[in-house]
Coordinates of C-alpha atoms (C1' of nucleotides) in Angstrom, one line a residue:
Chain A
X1 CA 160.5 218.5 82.5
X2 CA 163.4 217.4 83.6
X3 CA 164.4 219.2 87.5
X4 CA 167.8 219.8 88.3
X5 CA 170.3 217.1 88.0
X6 CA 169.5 214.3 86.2
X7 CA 168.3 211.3 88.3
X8 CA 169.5 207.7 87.5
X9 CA 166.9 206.1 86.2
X10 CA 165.7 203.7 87.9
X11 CA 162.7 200.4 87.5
X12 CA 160.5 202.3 90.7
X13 CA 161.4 206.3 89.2
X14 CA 159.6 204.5 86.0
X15 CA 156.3 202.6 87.6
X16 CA 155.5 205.8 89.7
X17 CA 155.8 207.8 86.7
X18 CA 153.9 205.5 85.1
X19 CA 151.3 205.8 87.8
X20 CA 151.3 209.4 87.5
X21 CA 150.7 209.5 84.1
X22 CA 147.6 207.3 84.9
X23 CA 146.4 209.0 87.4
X24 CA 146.5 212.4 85.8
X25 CA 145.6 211.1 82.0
X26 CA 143.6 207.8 82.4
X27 CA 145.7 204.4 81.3
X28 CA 145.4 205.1 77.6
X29 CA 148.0 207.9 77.6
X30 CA 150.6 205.9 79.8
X31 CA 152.7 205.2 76.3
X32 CA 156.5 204.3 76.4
X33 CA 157.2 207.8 74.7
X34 CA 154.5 209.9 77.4
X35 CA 156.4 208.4 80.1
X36 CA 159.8 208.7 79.2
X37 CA 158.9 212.2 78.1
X38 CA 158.0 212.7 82.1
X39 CA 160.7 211.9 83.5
X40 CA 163.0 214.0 80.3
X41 CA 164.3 210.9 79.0
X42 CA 164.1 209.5 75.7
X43 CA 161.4 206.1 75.4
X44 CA 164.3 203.4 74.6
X45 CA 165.6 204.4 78.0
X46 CA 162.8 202.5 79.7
X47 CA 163.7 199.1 78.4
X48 CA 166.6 198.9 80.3
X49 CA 164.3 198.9 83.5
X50 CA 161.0 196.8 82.2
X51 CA 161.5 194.1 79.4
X52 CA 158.4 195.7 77.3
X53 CA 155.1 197.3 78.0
X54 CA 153.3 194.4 79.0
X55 CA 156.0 194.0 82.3
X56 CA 155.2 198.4 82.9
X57 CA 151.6 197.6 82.7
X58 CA 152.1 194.7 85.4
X59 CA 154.2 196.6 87.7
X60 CA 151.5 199.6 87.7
X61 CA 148.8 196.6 89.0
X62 CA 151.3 195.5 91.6
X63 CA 151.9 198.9 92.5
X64 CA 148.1 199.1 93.2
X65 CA 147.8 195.7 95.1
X66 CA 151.0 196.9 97.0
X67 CA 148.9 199.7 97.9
X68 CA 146.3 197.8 98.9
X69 CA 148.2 195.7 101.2
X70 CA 149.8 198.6 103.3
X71 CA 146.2 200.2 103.7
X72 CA 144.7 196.7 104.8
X73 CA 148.0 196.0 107.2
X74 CA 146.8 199.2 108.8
X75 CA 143.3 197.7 110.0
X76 CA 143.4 196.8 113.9
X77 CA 142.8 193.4 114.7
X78 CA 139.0 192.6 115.3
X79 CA 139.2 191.0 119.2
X80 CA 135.9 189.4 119.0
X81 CA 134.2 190.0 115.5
X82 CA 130.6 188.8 115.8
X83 CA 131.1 187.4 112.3
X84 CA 133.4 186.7 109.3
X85 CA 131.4 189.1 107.1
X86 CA 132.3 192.1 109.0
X87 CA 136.0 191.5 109.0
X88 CA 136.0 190.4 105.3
X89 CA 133.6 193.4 104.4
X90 CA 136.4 195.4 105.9
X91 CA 138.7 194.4 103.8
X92 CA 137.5 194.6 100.8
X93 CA 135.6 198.3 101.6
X94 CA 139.7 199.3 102.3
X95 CA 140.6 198.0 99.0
X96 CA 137.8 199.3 97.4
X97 CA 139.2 202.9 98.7
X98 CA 142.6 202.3 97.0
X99 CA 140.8 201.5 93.5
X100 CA 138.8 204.7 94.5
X101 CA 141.7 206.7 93.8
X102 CA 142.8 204.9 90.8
X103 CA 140.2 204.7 88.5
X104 CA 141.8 203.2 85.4
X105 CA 143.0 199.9 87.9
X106 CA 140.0 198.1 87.6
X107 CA 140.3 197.8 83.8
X108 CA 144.0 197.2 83.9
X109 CA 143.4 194.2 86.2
X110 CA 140.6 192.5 84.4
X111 CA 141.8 192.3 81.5
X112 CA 145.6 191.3 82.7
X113 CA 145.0 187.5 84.0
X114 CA 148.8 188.5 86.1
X115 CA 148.5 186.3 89.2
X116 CA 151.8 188.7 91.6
X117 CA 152.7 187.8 95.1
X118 CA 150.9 191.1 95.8
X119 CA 147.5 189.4 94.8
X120 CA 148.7 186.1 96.2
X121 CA 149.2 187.7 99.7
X122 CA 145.8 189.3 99.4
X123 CA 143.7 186.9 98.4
X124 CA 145.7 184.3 101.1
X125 CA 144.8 186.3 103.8
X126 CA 141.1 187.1 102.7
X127 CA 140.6 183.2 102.9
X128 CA 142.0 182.8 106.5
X129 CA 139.6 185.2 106.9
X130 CA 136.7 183.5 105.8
X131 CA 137.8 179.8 106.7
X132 CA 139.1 181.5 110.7
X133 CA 135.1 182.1 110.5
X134 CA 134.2 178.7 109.8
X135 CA 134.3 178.4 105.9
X136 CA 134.8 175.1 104.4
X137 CA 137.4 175.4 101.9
X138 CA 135.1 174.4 99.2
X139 CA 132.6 177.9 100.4
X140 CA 135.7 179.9 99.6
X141 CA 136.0 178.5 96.4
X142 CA 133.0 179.5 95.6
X143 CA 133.2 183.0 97.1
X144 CA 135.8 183.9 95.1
X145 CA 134.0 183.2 92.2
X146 CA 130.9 184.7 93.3
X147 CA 132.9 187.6 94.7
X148 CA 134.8 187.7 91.2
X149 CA 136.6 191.5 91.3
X150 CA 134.2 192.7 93.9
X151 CA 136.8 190.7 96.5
X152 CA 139.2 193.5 95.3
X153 CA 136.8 196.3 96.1
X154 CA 135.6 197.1 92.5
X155 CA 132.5 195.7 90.4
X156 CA 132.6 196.8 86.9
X157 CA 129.6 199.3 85.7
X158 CA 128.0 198.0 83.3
X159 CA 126.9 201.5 81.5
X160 CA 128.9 204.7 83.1
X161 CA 127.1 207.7 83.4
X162 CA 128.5 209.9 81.5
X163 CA 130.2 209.0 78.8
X164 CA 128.6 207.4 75.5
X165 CA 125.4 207.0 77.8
X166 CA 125.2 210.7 78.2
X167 CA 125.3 211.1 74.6
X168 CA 122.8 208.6 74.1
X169 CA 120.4 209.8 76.4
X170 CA 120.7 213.4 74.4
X171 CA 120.2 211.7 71.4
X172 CA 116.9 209.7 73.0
X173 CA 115.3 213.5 74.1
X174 CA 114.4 213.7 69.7
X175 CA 112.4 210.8 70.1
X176 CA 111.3 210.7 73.6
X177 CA 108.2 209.8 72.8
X178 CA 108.3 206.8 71.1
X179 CA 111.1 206.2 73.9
X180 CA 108.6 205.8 76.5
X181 CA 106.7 203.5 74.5
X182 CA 109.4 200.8 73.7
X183 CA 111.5 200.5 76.9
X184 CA 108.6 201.7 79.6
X185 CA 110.4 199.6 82.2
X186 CA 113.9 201.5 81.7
X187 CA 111.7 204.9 81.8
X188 CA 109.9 203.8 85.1
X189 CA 113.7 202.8 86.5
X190 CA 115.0 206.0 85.1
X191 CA 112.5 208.1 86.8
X192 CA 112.9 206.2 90.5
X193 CA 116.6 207.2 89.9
X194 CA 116.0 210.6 89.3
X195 CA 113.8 211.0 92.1
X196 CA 116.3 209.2 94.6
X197 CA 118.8 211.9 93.0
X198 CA 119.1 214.0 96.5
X199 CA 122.6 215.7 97.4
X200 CA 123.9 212.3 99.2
X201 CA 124.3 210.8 95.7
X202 CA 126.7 211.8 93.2
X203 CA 124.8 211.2 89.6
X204 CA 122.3 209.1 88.7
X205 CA 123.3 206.4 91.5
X206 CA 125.7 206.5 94.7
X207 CA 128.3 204.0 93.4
X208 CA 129.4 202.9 97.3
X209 CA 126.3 202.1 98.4
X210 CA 125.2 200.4 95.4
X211 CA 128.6 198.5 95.9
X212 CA 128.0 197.9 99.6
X213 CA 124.5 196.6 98.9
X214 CA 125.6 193.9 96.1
X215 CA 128.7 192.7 98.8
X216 CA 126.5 192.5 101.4
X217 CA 123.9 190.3 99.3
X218 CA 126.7 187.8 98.3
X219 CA 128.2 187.8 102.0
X220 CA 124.5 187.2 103.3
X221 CA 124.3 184.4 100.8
X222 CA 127.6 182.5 101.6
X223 CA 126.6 183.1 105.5
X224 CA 123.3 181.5 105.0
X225 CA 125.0 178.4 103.1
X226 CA 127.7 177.9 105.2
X227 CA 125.0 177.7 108.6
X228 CA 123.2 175.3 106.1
Chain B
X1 CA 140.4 186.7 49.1
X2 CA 138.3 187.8 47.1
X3 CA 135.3 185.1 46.0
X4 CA 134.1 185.3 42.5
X5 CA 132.9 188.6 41.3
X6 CA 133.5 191.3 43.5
X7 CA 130.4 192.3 46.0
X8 CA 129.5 195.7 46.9
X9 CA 130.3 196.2 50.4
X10 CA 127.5 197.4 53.1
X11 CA 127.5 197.5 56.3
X12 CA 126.3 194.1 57.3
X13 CA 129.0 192.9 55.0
X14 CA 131.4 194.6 57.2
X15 CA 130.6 194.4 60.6
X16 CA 129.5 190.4 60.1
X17 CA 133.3 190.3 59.0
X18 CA 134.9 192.2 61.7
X19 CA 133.0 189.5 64.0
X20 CA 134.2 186.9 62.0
X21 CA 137.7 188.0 62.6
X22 CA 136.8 188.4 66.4
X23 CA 135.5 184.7 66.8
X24 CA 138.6 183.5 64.7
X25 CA 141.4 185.7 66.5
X26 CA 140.4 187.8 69.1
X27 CA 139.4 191.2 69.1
X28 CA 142.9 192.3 69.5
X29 CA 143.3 190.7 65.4
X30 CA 139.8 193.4 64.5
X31 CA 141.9 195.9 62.9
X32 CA 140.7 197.9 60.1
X33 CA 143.2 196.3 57.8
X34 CA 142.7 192.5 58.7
X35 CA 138.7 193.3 58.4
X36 CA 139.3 195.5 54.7
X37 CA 142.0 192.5 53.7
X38 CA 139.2 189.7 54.7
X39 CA 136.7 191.2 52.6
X40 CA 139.3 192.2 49.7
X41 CA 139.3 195.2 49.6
X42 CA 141.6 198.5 50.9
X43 CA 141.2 199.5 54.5
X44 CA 139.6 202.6 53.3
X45 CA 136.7 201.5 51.7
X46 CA 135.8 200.5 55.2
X47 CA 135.2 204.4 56.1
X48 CA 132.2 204.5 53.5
X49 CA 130.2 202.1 56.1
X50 CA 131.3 202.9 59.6
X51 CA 132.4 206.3 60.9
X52 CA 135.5 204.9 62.7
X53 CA 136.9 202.4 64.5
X54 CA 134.8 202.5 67.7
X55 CA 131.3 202.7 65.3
X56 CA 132.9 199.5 64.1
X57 CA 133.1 197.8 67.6
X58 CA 130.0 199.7 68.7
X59 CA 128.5 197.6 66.4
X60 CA 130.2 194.7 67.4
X61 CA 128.3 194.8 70.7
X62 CA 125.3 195.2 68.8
X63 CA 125.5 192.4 66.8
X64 CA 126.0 190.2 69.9
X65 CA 123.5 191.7 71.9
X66 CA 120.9 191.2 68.9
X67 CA 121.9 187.5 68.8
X68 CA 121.5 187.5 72.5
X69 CA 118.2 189.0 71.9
X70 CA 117.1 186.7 68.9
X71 CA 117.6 184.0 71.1
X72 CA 115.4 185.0 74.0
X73 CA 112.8 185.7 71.9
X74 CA 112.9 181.8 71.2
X75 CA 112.4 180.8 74.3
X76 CA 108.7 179.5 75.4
X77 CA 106.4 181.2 77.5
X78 CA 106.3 180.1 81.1
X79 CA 102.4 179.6 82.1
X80 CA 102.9 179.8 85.8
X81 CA 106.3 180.0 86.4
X82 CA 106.6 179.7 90.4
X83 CA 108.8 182.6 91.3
X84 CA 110.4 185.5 89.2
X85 CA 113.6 184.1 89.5
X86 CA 113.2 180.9 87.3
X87 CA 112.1 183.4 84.6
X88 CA 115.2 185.7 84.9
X89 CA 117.5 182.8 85.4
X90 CA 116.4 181.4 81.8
X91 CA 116.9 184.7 80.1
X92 CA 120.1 185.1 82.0
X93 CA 122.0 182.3 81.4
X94 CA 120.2 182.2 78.0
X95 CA 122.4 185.2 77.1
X96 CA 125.3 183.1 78.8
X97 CA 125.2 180.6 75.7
X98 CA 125.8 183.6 73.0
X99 CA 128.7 185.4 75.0
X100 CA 130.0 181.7 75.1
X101 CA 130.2 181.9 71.5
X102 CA 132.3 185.2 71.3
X103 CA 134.4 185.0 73.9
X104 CA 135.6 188.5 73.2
X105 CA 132.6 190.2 73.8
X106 CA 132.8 190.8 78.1
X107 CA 135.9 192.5 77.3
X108 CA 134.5 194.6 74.5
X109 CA 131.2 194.9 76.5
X110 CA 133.0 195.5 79.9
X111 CA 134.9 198.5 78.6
X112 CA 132.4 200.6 75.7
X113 CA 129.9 202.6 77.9
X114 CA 127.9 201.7 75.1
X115 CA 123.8 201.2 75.2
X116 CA 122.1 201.0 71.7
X117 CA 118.4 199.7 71.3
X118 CA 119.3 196.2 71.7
X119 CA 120.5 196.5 75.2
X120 CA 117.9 198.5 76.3
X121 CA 115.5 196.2 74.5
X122 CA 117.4 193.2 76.6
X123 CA 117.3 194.8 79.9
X124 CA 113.8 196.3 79.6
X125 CA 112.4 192.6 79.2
X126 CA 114.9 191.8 82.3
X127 CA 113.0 194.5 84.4
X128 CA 109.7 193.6 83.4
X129 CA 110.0 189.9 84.6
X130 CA 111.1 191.4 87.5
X131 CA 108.2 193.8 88.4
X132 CA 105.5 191.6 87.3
X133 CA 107.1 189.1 90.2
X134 CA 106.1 191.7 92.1
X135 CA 109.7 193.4 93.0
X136 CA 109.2 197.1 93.4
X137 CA 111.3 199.4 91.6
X138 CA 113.5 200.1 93.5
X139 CA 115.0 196.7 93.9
X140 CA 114.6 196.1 90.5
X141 CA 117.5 199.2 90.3
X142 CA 118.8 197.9 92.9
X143 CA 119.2 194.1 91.3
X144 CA 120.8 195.9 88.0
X145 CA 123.8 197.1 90.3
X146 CA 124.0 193.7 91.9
X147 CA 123.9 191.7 88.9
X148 CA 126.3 193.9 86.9
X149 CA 127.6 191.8 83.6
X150 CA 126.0 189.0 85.1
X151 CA 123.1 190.1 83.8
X152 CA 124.1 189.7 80.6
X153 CA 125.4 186.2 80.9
X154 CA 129.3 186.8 82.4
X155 CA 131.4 187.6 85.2
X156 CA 134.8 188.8 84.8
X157 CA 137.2 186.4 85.9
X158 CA 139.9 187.7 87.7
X159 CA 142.7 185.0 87.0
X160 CA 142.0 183.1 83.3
X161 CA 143.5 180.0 84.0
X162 CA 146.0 179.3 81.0
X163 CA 147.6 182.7 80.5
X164 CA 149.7 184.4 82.4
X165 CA 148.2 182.5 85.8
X166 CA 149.7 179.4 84.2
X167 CA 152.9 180.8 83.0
X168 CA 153.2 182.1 87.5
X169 CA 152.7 178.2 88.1
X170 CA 155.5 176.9 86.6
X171 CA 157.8 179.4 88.0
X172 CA 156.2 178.8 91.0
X173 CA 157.4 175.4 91.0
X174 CA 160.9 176.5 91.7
X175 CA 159.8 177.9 94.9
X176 CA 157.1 176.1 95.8
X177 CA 158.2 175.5 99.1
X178 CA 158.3 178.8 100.4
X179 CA 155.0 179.6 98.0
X180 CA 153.1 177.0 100.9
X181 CA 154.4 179.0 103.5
X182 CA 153.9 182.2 102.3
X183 CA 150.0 181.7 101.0
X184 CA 149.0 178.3 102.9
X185 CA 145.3 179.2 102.4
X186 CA 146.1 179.7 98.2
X187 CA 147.7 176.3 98.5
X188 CA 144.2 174.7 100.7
X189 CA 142.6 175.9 97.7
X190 CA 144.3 175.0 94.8
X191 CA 144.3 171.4 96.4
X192 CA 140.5 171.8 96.9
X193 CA 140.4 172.4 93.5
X194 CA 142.6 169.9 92.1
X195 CA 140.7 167.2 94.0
X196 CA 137.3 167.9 92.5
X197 CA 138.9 168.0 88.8
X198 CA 136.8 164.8 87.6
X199 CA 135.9 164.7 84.3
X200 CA 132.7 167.1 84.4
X201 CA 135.3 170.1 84.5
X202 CA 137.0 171.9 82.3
X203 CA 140.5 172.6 83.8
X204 CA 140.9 173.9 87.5
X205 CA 137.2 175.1 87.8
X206 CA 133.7 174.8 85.8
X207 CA 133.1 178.1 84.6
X208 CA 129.2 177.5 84.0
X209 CA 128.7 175.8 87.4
X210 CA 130.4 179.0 89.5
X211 CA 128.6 181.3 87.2
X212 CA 124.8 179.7 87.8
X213 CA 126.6 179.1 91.9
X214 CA 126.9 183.4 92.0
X215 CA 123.7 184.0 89.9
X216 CA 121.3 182.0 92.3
X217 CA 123.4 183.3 95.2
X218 CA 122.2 186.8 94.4
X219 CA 118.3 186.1 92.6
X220 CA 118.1 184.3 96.3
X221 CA 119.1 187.3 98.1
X222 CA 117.2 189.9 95.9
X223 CA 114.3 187.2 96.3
X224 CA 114.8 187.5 100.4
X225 CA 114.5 191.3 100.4
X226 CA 111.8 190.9 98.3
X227 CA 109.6 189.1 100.3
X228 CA 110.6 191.6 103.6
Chain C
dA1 C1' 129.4 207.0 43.6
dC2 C1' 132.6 204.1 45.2
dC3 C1' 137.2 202.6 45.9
dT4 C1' 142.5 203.3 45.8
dG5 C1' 147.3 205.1 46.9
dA6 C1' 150.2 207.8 49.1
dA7 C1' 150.9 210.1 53.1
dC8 C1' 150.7 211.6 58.2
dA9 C1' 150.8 211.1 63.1
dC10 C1' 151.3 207.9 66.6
dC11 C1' 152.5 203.5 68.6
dG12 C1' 155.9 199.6 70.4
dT13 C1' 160.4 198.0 69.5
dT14 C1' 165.3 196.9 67.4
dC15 C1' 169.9 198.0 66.8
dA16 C1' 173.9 200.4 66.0
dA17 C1' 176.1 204.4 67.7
dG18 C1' 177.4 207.7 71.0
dT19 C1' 179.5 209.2 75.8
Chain D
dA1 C1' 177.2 201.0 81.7
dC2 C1' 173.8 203.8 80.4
dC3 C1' 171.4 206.6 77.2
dT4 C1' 170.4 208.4 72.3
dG5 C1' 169.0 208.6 67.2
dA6 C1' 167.5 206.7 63.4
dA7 C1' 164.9 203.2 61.7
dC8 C1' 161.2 199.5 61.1
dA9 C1' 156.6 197.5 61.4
dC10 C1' 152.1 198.4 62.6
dC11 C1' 148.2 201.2 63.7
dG12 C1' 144.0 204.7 62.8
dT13 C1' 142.9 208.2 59.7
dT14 C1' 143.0 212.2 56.0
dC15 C1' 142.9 213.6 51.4
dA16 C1' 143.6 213.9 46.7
dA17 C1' 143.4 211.0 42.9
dG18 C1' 141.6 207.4 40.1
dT19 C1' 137.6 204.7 37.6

DNA sequence: ACCTGAACACCGTTCAAGT
DNA sequence: ACCTGAACACCGTTCAAGT
C-alpha cells in the first residue's frame, strides 16, 4: 500500500517498517520481501539502505534499546534513594515496559550476541548505578551475570502458556489419570496455580510479579554480599 | 555416505542423526536435507519418521532432556543431605554438564514452548526435592519462575564473547578513546575482567563459575524466604 | 511398504538492466 | 542515483511415480 507520492526511501522509513511488521506479525514474518512489500517497494530496494538481513535484524534491536534509553532518560533523579536496588529496580522495571510492548525483542536479542552503543550506554549507566551505591566492580561483574537478560527487563519463560503447552495439556486430559500418578508434584503445582488464578492474574501466572519477585531475589542477594 | 548395506531408517536412526549434525554444526546446519544426505538417503524419506520439521527438533529437545535425565538417575542418593539446596544444586548443574555437550540446545530449548514427558519427568523430581525440604508450594512455583532455564542447567548469555561482541572490539579500537568516555563504567569492567583472566578461565569470564555464582545466589534467597 | 524425482512456494541475495 | 526484473541457490513440503 503505497499512499500518495512515493517517499524516498530511506535506512529509518525501513527499520520502523520493519518494526511494524514485527509488531503486528511477530519477527518470523519480518522477511526482505514482507517489508518491502509495506512500504510498495520491491525487496532488492532494501539493500541499498542495510547491507543484508542480519544488519535489518540489528537495527530493529537498537531500535528497541533506543527506546529503552529515551523512556529511562525520562526517570527523575532519585535525591536520596535509601538504596541502589530501588534505583536499579527502576530501571530495569522501565525497560521491562519497552520489551512489554515488543514481544518478539527478547528472542531477537538473545540469540543476536550484537554489543550497539545503545546497549553500551545502557548497561554503562546501570553500573554507575550499582557501583554510585557502593558495588565493587567485581559485584557488578557478577550482577550482570546473575542478572543475565533480566538487567534488560525480560527473563525468558521457560514453557509459554499457550502455545504447544496448551496443546499438550489437551492432549494429557486422555490420560489424566495415569497423569496424576507420574508427575504428582507438577499436578500439586498445577492445582496451587489454578487456585491463585483470581482476576489480578492474566493466565496461569501474572508474568510481572513473577518477574518482580525473581529481580528482587537476585538484588537481595547481591545487597546481602556486598554488606558482607 | 552410505555404510555397507543399506539400513532401514527408524526414528532413532533419524533423530540420533539430526543431533549428530547439531553437535557437529550447529542447529542452524539441521536441515532436512543435510540430516536425509548424512544418513544416504532422499530428504523425503525423512517424512515417513517425523511429521515435519518442528517433530524433528521437538525431538531434539527430547533426546537432550532424556540424556539429561539418564544422567540424574546416576547420581547417588544423599542420606542426609543438610539442606534442599545441595540436592537441587547437584541435579541442577548435573543437567549443566549435558547442555555443555550440545551447545545448541538453550537456543532450541529457549524458543519451542515445548514440554514432553521427559521435562516433566525432570522438573517433577526438581519439585519433589524441593517440598520434601519442606518449601511449600507456593515457593516451589515461585522458585520455577525464578530459576527459569537455570533450572535446566543454563542461562542465556546476553553478549557471547567471540561473535559479533568481538568483531564490536576491534572496531572499537579505532575509537577507543572516546569509547572510555562515553561508557567509563564498561571500560572499569572490562579491565576488572581482564585482570582476573589467569589461567583457570576460559576467555574474558568463566562461564561455569558465574553460572554456579547466580544459582546459589537465588537457592540462598529461595532458602531465606523459606525459612520466614 | 518404503523410498525417489520432479515440482511448488517461499526465502535471501546477485546482477544486469531500466529510468 | 535509485529502483526493477529476472534469475540463482537454498529451504520445507506435496504428490505422483517407481520398486
Amino acid at each position: 500500500m503505497e499512499a500518495g507520492k512515493r517517499e524516498r526511501l530511506t535506512r529509518d522509513r525501513v527499520l520502523s517498517t520493519a518494526l511494524e511488521v514485527a509488531d503486528a506479525d511477530g519477527i518470523a514474518a519480518v522477511t526482505m520481501r514482507a517489508v518491502a512489500d509495506q512500504l510498495g517497494v520491491e525487496a532488492m530496494a532494501l539493500y541499498r539502505h542495510v547491507a543484508d538481513k542480519d544488519e535489518l535484524l540489528d537495527g530493529l534491536v537498537d531500535s528497541v534499546v533506543a527506546e529503552i534509553n529515551d523512556a529511562c532518560r525520562l526517570l527523575p533523579m532519585l535525591q536520596h534513594p535509601p538504596d541502589w536496588r530501588v534505583v536499579v529496580r527502576r530501571r530495569i522495571l522501565t525497560a521491562r515496559t519497552v520489551i512489554l510492548r515488543h514481544r518478539w525483542a527478547p528472542q531477537l536479542i538473545s540469540v543476536r550476541g550484537t554489543l550497539g552503543p545503545g546497549l553500551l550506554e545502557y548497561f554503562d549507566h546501570l553500573c554507575a548505578e550499582m557501583i554510585a551505591g557502593g558495588c565493587s566492580i567485581d559485584l557488578v561483574h557478577r550482577a550482570m551475570h546473575a542478572l543475565g537478560s533480566r538487567a534488560l527487563g525480560f527473563s525468558p519463560e521457560l514453557f509459554v502458556p499457550g502455545s504447544a503447552a496448551a496443546d499438550n495439556a489437551d492432549i494429557a486430559m486422555d490420560e489424566m489419570a495415569n497423569f496424576a500418578e507420574k508427575y504428582p508434584h507438577i499436578i500439586a503445582l498445577a492445582s496451587e496455580m489454578m487456585a491463585h488464578d483470581d482476576a489480578s492474574t492474566v493466565g496461569w501466572c501474572d508474568d510481572q510479579t513473577e518477574f518482580e519477585f525473581g529481580l528482587d531475589l537476585i538484588l537481595d542477594g547481591l545487597e546481602a554480599r556486598r554488606a558482607l
